[in-house]
Short mmCIF file of C-alpha atoms in Angstrom, two decimals:
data_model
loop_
_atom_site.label_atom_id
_atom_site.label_comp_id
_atom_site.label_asym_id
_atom_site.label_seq_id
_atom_site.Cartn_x
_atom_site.Cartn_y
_atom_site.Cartn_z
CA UNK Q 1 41.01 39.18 222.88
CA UNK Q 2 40.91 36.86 226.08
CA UNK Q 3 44.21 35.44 226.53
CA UNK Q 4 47.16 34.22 224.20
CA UNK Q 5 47.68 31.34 222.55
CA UNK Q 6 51.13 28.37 223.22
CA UNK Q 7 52.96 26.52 221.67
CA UNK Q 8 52.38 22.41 222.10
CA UNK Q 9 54.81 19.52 221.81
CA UNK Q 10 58.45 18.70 223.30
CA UNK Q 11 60.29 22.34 223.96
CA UNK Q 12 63.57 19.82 224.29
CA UNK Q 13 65.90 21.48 221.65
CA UNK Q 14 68.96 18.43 222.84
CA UNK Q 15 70.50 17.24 220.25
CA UNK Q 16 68.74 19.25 217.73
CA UNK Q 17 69.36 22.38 215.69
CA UNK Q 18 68.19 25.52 216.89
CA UNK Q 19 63.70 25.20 215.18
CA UNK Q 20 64.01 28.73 214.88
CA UNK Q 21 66.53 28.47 212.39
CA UNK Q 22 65.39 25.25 210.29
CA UNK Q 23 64.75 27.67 207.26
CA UNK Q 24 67.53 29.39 207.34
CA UNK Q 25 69.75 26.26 207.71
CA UNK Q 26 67.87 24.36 204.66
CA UNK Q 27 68.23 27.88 202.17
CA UNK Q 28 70.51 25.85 199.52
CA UNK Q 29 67.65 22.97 199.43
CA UNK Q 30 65.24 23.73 196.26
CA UNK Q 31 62.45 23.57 198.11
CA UNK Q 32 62.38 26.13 200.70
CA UNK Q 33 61.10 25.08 204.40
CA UNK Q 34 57.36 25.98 205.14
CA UNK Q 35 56.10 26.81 207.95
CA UNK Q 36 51.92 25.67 208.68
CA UNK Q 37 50.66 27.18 211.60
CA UNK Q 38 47.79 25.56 212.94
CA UNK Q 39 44.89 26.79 215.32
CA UNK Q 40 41.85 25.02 216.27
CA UNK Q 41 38.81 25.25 217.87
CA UNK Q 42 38.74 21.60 219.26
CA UNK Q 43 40.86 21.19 222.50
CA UNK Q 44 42.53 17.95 222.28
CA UNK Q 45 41.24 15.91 219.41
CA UNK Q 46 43.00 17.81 216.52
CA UNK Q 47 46.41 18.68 218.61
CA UNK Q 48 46.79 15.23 219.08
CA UNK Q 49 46.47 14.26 214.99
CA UNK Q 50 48.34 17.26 214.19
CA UNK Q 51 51.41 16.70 216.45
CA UNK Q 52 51.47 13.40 215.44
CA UNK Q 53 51.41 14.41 211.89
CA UNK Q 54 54.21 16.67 212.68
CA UNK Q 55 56.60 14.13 213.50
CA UNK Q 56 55.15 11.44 210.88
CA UNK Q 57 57.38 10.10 208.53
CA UNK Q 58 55.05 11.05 205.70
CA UNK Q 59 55.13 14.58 206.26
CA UNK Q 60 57.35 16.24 203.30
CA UNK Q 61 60.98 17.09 204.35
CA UNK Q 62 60.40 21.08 203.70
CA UNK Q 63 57.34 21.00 206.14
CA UNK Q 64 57.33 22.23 209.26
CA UNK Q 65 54.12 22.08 211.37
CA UNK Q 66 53.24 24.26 214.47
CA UNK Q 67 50.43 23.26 216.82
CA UNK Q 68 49.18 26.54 218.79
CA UNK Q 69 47.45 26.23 221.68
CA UNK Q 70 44.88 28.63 223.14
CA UNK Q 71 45.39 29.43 226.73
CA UNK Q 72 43.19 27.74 229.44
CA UNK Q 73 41.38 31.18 230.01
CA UNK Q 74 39.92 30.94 226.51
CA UNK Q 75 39.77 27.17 225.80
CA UNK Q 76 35.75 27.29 226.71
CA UNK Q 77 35.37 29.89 223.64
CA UNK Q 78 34.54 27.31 221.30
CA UNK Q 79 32.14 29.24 219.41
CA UNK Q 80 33.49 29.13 215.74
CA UNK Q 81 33.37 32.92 215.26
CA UNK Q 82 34.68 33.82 218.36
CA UNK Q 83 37.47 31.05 217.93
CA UNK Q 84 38.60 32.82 214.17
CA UNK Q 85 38.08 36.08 216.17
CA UNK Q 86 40.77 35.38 218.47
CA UNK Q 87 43.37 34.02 215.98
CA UNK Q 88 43.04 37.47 213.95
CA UNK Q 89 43.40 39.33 217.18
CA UNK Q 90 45.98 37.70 218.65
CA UNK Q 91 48.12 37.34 215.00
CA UNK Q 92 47.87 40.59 214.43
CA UNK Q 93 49.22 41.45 218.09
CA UNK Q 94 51.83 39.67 217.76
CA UNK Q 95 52.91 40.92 214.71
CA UNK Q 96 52.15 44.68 215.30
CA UNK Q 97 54.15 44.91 218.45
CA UNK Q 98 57.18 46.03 217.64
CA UNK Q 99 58.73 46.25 220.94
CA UNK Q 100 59.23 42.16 221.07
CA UNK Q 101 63.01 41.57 219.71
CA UNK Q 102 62.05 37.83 218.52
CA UNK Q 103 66.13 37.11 218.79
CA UNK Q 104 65.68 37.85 222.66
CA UNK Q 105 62.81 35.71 223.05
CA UNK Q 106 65.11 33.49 221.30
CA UNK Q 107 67.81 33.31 223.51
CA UNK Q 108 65.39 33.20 226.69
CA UNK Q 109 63.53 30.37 225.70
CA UNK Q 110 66.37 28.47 224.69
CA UNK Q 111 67.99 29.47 228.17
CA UNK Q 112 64.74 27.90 229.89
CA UNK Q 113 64.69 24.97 227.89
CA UNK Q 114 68.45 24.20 227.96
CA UNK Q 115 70.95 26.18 228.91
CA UNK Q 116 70.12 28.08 232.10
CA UNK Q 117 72.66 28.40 234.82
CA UNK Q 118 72.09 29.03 238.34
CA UNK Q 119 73.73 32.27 238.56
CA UNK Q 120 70.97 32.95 235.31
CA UNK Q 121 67.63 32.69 236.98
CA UNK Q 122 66.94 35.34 238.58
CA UNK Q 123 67.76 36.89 235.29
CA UNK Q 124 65.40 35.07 233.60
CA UNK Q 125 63.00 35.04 236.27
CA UNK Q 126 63.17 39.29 236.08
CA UNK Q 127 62.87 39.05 232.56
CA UNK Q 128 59.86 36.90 232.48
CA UNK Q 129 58.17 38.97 234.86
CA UNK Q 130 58.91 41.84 232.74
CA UNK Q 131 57.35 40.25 229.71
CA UNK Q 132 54.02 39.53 231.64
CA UNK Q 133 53.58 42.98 232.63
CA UNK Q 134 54.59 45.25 228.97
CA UNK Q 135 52.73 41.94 227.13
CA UNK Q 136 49.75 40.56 229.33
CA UNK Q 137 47.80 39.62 225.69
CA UNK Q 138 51.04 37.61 224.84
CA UNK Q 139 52.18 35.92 228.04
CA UNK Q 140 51.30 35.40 231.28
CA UNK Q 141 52.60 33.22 234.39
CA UNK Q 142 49.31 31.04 234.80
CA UNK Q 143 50.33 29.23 231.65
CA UNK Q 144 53.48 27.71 230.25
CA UNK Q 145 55.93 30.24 229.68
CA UNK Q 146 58.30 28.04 227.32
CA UNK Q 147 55.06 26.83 224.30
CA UNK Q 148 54.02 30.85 224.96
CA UNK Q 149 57.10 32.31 223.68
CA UNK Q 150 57.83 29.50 221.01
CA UNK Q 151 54.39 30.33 220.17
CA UNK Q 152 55.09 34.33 219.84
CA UNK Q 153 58.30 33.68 218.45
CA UNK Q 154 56.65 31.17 215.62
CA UNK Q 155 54.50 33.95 214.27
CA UNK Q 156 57.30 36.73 214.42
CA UNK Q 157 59.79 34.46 211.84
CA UNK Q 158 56.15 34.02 210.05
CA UNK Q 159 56.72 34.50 206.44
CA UNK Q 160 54.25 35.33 204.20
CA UNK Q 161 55.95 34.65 200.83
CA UNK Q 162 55.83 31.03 201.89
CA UNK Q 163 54.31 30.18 205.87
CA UNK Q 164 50.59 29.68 205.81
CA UNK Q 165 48.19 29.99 208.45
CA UNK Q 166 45.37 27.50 209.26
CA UNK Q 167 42.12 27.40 211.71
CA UNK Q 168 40.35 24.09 212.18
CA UNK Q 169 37.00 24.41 212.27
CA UNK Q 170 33.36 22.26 212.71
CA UNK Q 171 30.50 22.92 211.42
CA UNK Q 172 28.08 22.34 214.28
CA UNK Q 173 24.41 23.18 213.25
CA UNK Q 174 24.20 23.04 217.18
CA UNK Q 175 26.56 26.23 217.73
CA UNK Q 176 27.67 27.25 213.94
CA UNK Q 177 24.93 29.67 212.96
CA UNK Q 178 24.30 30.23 208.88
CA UNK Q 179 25.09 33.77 209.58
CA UNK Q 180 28.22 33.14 211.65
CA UNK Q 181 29.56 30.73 209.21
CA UNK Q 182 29.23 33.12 206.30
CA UNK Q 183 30.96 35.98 208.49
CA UNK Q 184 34.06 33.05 209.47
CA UNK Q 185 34.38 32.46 205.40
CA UNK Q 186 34.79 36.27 205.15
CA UNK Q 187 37.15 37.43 208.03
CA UNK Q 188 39.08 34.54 206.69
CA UNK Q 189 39.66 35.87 202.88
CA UNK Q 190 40.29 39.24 204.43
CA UNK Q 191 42.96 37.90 207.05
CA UNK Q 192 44.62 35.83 204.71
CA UNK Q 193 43.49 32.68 207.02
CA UNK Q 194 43.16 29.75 205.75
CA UNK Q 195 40.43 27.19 207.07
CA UNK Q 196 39.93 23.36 207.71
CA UNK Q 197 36.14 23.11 207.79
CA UNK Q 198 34.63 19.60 208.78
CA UNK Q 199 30.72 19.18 208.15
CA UNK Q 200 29.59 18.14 211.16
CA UNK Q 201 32.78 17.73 213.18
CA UNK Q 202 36.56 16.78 213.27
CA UNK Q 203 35.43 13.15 213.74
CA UNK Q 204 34.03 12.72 210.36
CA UNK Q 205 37.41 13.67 208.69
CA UNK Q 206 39.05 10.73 211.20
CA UNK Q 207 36.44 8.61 210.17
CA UNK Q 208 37.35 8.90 206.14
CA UNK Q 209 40.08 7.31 206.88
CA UNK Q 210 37.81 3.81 206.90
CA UNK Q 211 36.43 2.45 203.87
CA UNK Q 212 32.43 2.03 203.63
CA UNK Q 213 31.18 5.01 204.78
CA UNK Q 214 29.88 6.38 201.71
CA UNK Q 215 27.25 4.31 202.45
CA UNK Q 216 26.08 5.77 205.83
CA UNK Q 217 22.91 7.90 206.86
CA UNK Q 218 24.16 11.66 205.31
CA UNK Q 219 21.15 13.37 207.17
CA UNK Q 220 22.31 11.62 210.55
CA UNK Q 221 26.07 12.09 210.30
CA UNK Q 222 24.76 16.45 209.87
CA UNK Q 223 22.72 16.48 212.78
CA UNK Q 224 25.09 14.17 214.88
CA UNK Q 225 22.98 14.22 217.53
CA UNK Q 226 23.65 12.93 221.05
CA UNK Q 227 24.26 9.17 221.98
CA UNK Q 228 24.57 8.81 225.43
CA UNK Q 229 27.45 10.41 225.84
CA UNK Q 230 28.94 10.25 222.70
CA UNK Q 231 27.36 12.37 219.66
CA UNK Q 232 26.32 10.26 216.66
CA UNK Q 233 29.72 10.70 214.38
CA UNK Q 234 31.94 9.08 217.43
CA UNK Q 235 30.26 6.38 218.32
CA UNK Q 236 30.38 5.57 214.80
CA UNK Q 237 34.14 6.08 214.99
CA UNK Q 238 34.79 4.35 218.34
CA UNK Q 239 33.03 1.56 216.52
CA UNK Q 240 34.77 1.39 213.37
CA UNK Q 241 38.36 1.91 215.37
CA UNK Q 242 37.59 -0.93 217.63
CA UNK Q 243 36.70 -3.49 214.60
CA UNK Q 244 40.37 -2.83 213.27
CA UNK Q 245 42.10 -1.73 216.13
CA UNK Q 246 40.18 -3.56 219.14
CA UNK Q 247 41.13 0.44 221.06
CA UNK Q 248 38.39 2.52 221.75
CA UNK Q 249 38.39 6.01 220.38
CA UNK Q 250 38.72 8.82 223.37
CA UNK Q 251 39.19 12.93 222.12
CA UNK Q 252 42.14 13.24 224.16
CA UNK Q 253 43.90 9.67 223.90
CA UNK Q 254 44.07 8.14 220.18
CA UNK Q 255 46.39 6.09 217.92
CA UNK Q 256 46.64 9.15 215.39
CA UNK Q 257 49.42 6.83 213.96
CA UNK Q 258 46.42 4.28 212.43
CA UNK Q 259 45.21 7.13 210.96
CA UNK Q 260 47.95 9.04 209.38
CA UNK Q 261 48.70 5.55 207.61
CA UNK Q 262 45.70 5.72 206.00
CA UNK Q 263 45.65 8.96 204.40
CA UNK Q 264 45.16 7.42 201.12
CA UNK Q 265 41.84 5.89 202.34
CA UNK Q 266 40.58 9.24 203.40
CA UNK Q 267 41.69 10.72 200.22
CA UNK Q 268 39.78 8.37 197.55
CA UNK Q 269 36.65 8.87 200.37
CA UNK Q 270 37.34 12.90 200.30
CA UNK Q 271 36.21 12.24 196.13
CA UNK Q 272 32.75 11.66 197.48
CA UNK Q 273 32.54 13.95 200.05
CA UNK Q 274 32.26 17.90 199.71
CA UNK Q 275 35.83 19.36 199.94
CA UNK Q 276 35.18 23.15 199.61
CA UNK Q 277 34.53 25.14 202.12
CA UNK Q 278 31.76 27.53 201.09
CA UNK Q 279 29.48 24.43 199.75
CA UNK Q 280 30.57 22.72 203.76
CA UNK Q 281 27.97 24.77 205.01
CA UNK Q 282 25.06 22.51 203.91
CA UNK Q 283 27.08 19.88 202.76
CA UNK Q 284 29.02 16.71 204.51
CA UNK Q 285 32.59 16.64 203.78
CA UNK Q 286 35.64 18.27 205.14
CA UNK Q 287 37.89 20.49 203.69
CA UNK Q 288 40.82 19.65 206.01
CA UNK Q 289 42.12 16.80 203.58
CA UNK Q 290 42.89 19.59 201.35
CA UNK Q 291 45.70 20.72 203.53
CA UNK Q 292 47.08 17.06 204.68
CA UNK Q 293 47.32 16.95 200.56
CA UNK Q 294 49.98 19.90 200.36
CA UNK Q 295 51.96 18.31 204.25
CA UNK Q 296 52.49 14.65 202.97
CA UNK Q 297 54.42 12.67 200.77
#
């Protein structure tokens, strides 16, 4: 494994009660809280939709959604396999060590976020140190310490009875081999991981959200080639957003809003589209609809 993964969004807990315990605080409701844990092999494009969805009003009230960053070190791993490779190696790490006390990392983080007095840090700053060297998989000081342990912390309250995890995935003729996909389907079933495929890219899934597209080149939206400097599937998407938005679309600045409001859009266009994701190998679609269905309202 090359590096850890973090946690992304506010760390601000002011105000609010304690995320850690949102399950535990909600055990009278019928429906119990779930927790979906999301990793993805994009870098900006699908943290920025998913945090958004996160705090969207359409979310269901017993969902909770965590956004988990890799670390810089390993951000240029984008090959598929080597991105689902990761996620098992660095769950399972997490999980296995059973020297983390998740209550301590608890009480740190909340410290560092919060609560810390002066007379605390060099405390804390000991105890971080500490947790770089006995951990250097889980945390290190080149990244930030704060979305690192609400990121180890996330996975050690994981529970299995009702959390779920998820990987988002493309599939890239360009870097997706036939061979490497089929291995991703597998290590997935046998990980209990469960995947948001997008044939060719998480693009096409934003760009469900319009109506008319059934009507577009198939073969061309596949190969998504190269446009300049955007690929086929975003200019098309830069072009549709700008006829009813007049905003361009850019991977790491989007109104995800727009988009989340028109769920329903990309659900009647999902009817049309391959959903599953052993037929996304050859097929355009996206699977990732099929977990939006079980977040919103």
């Amino acid at each position: 494994m090359v590096g850890g993964y973090k946690a992304t969004g506010s760390m601000r807990l002011a105000n609010q009660k304690n995320p850690f315990r949102e399950r535990e605080d909600k055990s009278g409701m019928r429906l119990p809280k779930i927790q979906y844990i999301i990793f993805a092999e994009g870098i900006e494009t699908e943290k920025l939709y998913f945090q958004s969805l996160s705090r969207s009003k359409r979310k269901k009230e017993n969902v909770i959604i965590r956004y988990l960053d890799r670390w810089k070190v390993n951000s240029g791993r984008s090959n598929q396999l080597s991105v689902v490779t990761d996620v098992i190696e660095y769950v399972d790490k997490v999980k296995a060590e059973k020297k983390i006390n998740p209550r301590d990392l608890e009480r740190l983080f909340n410290k560092l976020v919060d609560n810390a007095k002066v007379e605390e840090l060099t405390e804390i700053t000991n105890q971080l140190n500490k947790l770089t060297r006995q951990f250097p998989d889980l945390f290190t000081l080149k990244e930030s310490i704060q979305s690192q342990l609400l990121s180890c912390i996330t996975l050690t309250n994981f529970d299995s009875e009702f959390d779920k995890l998820f990987i988002i995935l493309d599939r890239d003729r360009h870097s997706f081999t036939n061979d490497q996909f089929k291995e991703v389907l597998a290590k997935s079933q046998t990980n209990n991981l469960n995947l948001g495929i997008t044939n060719p890219c998480f693009e096409f899934f934003l760009l469900s959200h319009f109506e008319g597209i059934s009507d577009l080149d198939s073969e061309k939206l596949k190969s998504n080639l190269k446009e300049g400097k955007k690929t086929y599937v975003e200019k098309l998407l830069n072009d549709y957003l700008f006829k009813h938005t007049e905003t361009p679309f850019k991977k790491n600045r989007y109104d995800t809003e727009f988009f989340i409001n028109r769920t329903d859009i990309a659900l009647i266009n999902s009817e049309q589209f391959e959903t599953n994701n052993e037929c996304l190998e050859d097929n355009l679609g996206s699977s990732v609809i099929n977990i939006i269905k079980e977040m919103i309202d």
